[in-house]
XYZ file of C-alpha atoms in Angstrom:
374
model
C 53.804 7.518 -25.332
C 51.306 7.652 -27.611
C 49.383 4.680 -25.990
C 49.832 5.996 -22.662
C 47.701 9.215 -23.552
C 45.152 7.329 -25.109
C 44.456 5.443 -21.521
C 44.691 8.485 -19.615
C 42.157 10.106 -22.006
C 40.089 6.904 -21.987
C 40.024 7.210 -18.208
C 39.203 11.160 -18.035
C 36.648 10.427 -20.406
C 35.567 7.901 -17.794
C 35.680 9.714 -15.047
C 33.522 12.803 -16.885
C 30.889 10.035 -17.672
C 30.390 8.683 -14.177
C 30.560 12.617 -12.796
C 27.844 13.665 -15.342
C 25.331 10.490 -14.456
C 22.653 9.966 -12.677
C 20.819 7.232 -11.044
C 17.070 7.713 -11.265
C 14.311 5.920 -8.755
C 11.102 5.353 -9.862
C 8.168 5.018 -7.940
C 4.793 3.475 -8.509
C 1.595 4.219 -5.714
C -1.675 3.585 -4.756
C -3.457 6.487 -4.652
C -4.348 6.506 -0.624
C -3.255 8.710 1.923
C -2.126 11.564 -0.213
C -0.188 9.361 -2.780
C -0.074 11.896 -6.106
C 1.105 9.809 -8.491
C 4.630 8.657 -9.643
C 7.695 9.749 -7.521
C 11.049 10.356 -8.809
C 14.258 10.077 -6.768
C 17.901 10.308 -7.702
C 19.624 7.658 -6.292
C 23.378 8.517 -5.067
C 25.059 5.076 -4.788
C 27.837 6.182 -2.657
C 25.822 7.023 0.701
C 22.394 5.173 -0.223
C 20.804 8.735 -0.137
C 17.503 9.098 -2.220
C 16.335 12.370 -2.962
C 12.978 13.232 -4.580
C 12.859 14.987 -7.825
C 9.427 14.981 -9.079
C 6.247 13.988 -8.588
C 4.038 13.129 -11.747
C 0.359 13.160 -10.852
C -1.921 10.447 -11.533
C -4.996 9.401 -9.412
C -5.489 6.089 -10.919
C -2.993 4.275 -8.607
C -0.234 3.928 -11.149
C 0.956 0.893 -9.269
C 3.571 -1.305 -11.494
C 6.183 0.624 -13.624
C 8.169 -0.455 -16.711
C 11.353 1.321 -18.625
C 11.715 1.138 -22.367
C 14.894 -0.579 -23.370
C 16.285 2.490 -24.990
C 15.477 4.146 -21.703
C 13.762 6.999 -23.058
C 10.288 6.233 -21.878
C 8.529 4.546 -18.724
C 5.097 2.862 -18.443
C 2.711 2.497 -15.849
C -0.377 0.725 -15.194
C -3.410 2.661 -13.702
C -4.679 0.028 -11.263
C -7.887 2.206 -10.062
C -9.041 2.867 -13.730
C -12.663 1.602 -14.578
C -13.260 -1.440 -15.842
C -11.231 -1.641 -19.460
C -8.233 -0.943 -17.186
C -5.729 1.673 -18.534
C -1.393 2.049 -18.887
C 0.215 5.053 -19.333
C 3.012 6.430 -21.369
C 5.703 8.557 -20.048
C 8.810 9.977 -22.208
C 11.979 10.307 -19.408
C 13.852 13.184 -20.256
C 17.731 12.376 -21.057
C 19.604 14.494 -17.960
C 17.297 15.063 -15.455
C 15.324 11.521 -15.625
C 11.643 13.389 -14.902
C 8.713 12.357 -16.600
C 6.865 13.589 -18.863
C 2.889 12.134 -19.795
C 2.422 10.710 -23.397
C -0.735 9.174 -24.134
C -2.730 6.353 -21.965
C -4.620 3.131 -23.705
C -7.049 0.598 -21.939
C -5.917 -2.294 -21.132
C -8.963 -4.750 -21.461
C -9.732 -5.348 -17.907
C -10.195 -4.108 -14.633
C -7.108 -4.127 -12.198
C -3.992 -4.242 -14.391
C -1.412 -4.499 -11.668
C 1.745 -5.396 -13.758
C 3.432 -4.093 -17.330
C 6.458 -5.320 -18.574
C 8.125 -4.424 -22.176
C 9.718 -6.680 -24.721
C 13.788 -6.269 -25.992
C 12.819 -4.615 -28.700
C 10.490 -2.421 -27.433
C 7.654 -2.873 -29.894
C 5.372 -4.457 -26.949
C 3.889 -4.168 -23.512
C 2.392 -6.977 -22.063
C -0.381 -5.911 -19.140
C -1.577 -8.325 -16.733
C -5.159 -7.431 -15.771
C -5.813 -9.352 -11.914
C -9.177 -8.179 -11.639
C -10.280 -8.959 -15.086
C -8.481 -11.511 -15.548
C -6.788 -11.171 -18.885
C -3.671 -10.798 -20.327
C -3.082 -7.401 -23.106
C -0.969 -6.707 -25.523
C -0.258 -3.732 -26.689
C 1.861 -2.034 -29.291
C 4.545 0.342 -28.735
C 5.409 2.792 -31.210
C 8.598 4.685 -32.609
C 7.886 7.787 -30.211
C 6.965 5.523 -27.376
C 3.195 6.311 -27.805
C 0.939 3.285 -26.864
C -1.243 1.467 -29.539
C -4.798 0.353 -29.189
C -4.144 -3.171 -27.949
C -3.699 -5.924 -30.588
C -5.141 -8.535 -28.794
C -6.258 -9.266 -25.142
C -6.672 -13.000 -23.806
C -9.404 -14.157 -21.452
C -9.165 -17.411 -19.211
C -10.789 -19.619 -17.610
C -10.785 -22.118 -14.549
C -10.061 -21.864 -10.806
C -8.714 -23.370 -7.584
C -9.150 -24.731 -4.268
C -9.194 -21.078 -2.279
C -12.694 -20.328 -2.829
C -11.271 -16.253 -1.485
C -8.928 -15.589 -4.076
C -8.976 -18.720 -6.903
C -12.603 -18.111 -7.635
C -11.766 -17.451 -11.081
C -8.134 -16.607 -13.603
C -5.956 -13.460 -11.438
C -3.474 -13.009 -14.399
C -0.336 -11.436 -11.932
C 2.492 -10.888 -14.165
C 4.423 -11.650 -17.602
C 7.749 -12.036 -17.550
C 9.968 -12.111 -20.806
C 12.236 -14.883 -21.252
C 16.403 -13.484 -21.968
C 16.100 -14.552 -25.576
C 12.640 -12.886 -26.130
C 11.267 -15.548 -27.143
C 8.536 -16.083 -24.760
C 6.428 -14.451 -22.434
C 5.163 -16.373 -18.918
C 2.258 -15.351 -17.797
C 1.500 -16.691 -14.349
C -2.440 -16.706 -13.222
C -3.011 -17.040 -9.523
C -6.583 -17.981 -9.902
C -5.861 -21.121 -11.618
C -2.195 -22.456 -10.387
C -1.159 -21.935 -14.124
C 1.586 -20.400 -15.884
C 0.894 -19.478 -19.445
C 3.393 -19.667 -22.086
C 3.768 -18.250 -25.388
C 5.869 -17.726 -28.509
C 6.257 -13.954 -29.213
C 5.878 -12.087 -32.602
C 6.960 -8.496 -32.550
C 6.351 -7.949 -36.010
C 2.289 -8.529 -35.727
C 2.355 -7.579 -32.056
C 0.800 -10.658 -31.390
C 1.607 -14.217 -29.492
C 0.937 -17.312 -29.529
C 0.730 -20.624 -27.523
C 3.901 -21.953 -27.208
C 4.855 -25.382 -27.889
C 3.720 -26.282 -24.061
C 1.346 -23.858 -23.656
C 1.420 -23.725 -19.591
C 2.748 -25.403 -16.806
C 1.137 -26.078 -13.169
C 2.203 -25.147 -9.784
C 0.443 -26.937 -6.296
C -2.916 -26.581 -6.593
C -4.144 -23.611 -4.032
C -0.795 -22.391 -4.577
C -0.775 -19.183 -6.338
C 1.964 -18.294 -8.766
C 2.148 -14.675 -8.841
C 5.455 -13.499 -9.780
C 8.582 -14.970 -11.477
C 12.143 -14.491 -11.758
C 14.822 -16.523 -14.458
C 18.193 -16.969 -13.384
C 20.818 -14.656 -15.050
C 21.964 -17.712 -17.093
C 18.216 -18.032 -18.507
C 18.263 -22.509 -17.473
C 15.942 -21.916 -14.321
C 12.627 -20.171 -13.355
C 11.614 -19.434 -9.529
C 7.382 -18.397 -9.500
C 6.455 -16.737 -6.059
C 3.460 -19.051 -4.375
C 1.851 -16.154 -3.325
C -1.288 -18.266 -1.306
C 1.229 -20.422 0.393
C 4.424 -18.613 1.037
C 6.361 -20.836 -0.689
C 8.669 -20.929 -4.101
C 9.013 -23.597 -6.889
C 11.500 -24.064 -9.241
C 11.926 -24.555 -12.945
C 14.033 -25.953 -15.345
C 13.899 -24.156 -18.579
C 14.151 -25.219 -22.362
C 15.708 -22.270 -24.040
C 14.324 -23.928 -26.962
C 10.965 -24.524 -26.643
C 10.132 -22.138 -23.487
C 9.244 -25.304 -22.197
C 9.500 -25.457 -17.751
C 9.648 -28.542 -15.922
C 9.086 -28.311 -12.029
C 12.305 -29.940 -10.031
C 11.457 -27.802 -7.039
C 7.889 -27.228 -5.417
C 6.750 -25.915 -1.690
C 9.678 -24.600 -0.868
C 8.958 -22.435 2.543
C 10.000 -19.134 2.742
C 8.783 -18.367 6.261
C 10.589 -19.456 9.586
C 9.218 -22.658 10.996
C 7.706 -21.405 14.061
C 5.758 -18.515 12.488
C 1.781 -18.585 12.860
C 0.513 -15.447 11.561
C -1.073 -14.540 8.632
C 1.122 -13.900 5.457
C 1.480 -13.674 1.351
C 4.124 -13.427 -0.828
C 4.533 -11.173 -3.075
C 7.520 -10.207 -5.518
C 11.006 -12.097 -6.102
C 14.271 -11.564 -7.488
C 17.802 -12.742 -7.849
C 21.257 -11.270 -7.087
C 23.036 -10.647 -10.464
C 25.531 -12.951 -9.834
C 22.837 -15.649 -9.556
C 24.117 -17.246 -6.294
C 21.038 -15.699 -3.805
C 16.911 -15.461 -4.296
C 15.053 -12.994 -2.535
C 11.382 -13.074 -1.749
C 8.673 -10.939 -0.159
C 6.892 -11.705 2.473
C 3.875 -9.285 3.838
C 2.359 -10.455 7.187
C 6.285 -11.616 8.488
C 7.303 -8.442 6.819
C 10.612 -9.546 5.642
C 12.588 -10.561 2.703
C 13.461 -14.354 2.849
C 16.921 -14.962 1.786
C 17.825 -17.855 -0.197
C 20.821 -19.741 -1.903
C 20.849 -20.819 -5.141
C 23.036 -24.443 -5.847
C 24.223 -25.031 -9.163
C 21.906 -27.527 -10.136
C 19.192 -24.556 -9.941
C 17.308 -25.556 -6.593
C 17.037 -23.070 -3.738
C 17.395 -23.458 0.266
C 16.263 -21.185 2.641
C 19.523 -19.507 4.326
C 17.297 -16.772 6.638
C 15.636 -13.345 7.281
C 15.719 -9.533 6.699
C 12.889 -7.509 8.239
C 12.340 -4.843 5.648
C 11.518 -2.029 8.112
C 7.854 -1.356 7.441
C 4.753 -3.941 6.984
C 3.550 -5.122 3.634
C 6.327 -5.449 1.841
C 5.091 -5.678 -1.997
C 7.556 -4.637 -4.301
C 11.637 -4.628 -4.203
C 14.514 -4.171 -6.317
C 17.835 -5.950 -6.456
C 20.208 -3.495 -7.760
C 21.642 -4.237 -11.112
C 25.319 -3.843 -9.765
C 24.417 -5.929 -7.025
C 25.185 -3.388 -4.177
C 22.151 -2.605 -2.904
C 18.372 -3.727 -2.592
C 15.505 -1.568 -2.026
C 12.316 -2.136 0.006
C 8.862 -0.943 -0.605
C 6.600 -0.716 2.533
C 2.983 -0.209 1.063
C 1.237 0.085 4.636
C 4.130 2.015 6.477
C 4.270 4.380 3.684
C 8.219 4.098 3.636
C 11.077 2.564 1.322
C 14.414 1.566 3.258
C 18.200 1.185 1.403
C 20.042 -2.417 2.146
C 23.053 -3.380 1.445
C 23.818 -6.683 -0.218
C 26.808 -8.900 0.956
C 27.483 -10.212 -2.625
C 29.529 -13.101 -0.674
C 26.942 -14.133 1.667
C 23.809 -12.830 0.043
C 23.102 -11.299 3.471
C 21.507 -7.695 3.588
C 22.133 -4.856 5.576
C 19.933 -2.053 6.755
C 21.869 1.459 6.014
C 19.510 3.037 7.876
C 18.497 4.851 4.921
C 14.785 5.387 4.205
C 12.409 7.796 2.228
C 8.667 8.181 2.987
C 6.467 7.683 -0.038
C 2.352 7.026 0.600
C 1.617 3.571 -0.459
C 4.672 2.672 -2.435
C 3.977 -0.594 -4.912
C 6.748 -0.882 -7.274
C 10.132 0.250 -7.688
C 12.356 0.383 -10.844
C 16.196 2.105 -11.132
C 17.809 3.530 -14.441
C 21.285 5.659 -15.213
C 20.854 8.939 -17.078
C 22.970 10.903 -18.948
C-alpha cells in the first residue's frame, strides 16, 4: 500500500511539474526592417503554437544566441557593433523565461556572428567573421561577462578570391567531454582545434592543432554525433558536407567523408549552406540550404558517413538558422529574407519533416535556441 502511494504521488508530482513548465523560444535578428532586438516565444509542444512574450531591444543585430548551462542566463552576439565587436549578457528569469540585460564586453573584432558556452559555464567562445578572430571570454558567478582573456588572430586564405580573401572564423563548437573547442574558419578551409582550460580561461593548441576541408570549400558550421565518434562541418561555398571521425582522446578528426552534395542534382541556381544539425537519436542530418531554400535531409549509417535521402522546403527564402528539437519532435525554421519561422514535425522513423502549417513572423530572424522553465 505503502508503495502504491508513493507512485501515485511520484506521478502527481509529475504531472504538477509538466503543468507548471514552460517551453521558451529564443530569437536572435538583424536589425532590418523593424527587427527590435531579441524575441521571446513560449513554445506549446502540443499544437506547435508559438506565442511571443517579449521583445528585448537591441539595435546591434544580436544575431547568434547562447543559454548558460544552468539556464539562468542567455548570450548574444551584437553583429552590427563597431569594430572590437561586442556580446551581451542576459539573466532569464526562472517562470516567465524573459530577459533581462546584464552587462555587454567587446569581442575583439568586427562581425561576431556566433557564441557558444562551455559545460561549466566559466567561458564563451565568440567567433568574429569579419575580423577574423576567435575570443574568449570569461563568465562569471552572476553570469556577468569578463574582459576577454585572450583573442586569436589568423592567417591565410583560399581559392574564392569573394569570400576566402582572408581567415572568416564561423563558429566554435564544444566537444561532449569539454575538452575541446573546433573552431572552423571559412576563409582558410581550416578547422582549429584546441585543448580547453576553464580554470585560466584560456586554450590551447591541441595535440593536432587543425584539420582541412576541400580547398574553396568553406567549413562554416559543425555538428558531433550524439555518441561524440563523428563530426559533420557544413561546406558553406560548395553546398556540400564532410565527415569526421573523432579521437575522444586527443580531439584529433580524420576526414572519411568529403563533398558530399546536399542539393538535388538538377539544381542550377545560386546557393550556400548555412547551419546543420542532427536528430537526437543520431540516425538523420539536417542541413540548410539558402538559394534552394530547403533543409536537405540526410541518413546517418553506423559507420558515421551520411547519404542524401531528400528535401524539405522551409517555407520562406534564406534559410540561416534551425533547431532540431531536443525531444526530437519538432524542428524549427528561420527564414531571414521572408521575415518568418515555420513549425515541422520530425518523423523520428524516417527522419522526414512535416510542415504543421504553423508559422510566426519575426523581421530578419538568424538564430533560434529552445529551453524549459520552471
Amino acid at each position: 500500500m505503502k508503495s502504491f502511494l508513493t507512485t501515485i504521488l511520484c506521478l502527481l508530482m509529475m504531472s504538477a511539474y509538466a503543468q507548471s513548465a514552460k517551453e521558451i523560444l529564443y530569437v536572435g535578428t538583424y536589425s532590418v526592417r523593424g527587427s527590435e532586438g531579441i524575441y521571446v516565444f513560449e513554445f506549446d509542444r502540443a499544437t506547435g503554437n508559438l506565442k511571443q512574450m517579449q521583445t528585448v531591444p537591441n539595435d546591434k543585430s544580436p544575431s547568434f544566441l547562447a543559454i548558460h548551462p544552468s539556464g539562468k542566463y542567455l548570450y548574444s552576439v551584437n553583429e552590427g557593433a563597431d569594430k572590437n565587436g561586442g556580446v551581451s549578457a542576459y539573466a532569464i528569469e526562472p517562470k516567465t523565461g524573459n530577459l533581462n540585460p546584464l552587462n555587454q564586453q567587446p569581442s575583439k573584432g568586427r562581425g561576431p556572428c556566433h557564441v557558444s558556452v562551455d559545460q561549466t559555464g566559466k567561458l564563451a567562445f565568440v567567433s568574429n567573421y569579419g575580423g577574423g578572430t576567435f575570443t574568449v571570454l570569461p563568465i562569471k558567478a552572476d553570469g556577468t561577462l569578463g574582459e576577454p582573456t585572450e583573442s586569436m588572430e589568423y592567417t591565410g586564405s583560399g581559392p574564392n578570391q569573394q569570400r576566402q580573401e582572408k581567415p572568416h572564423i564561423h563558429s566554435a563548437t564544444l566537444s561532449p567531454d569539454n575538452r575541446f573547442v573546433y573552431v572552423a574558419d571559412l576563409g582558410s578551409d581550416k578547422v582549429y582545434i584546441y585543448d580547453i582550460d576553464p580554470a585560466s580561461g584560456k586554450v590551447k593548441p591541441a595535440a593536432t592543432p587543425f584539420v582541412s576541408v576541400k580547398p574553396g570549400s568553406g567549413p562554416r558550421h559543425l555538428a558531433i554525433h550524439p555518441n561524440g565518434r563523428y563530426v559533420y562541418v557544413v561546406e558553406e561555398l560548395t553546398s556540400a558536407v564532410a565527415t569526421f571521425k573523432r579521437d575522444a582522446k586527443t580531439g584529433a578528426l580524420t576526414l572519411i567523408q568529403d563533398n558530399v552534395k546536399t542539393l538535388p542534382a538538377d539544381f542550377s541556381g545560386n546557393n550556400t549552406s548555412a547551419d546543420i544539425h542532427t536528430d537526437p537519436t543520431g540516425k538523420y542530418l539536417y542541413q540548410s540550404n539558402r538559394g534552394y531554400n530547403a533543409l536537405a535531409i540526410l541518413s546517418i549509417a553506423k559507420d558515421g558517413t551520411v547519404t542524401l535521402m531528400g528535401q524539405q522546403p522551409t517555407g520562406g527564402k534564406t534559410p540561416r538558422n534551425f533547431m532540431v528539437d531536443p525531444k526530437g519532435q519538432y524542428v524549427l525554421a528561420a527564414n531571414q529574407e521572408t521575415d518568418n519561422i515555420t513549425v515541422f514535425r520530425l518523423d523520428p522513423k524516417t527522419g522526414k519533416l512535416t510542415d504543421t502549417g504553423k508559422s510566426v513572423s519575426v523581421p530578419s530572424p538568424v538564430c533560434l535556441k529552445l529551453m524549459t522553465v520552471q
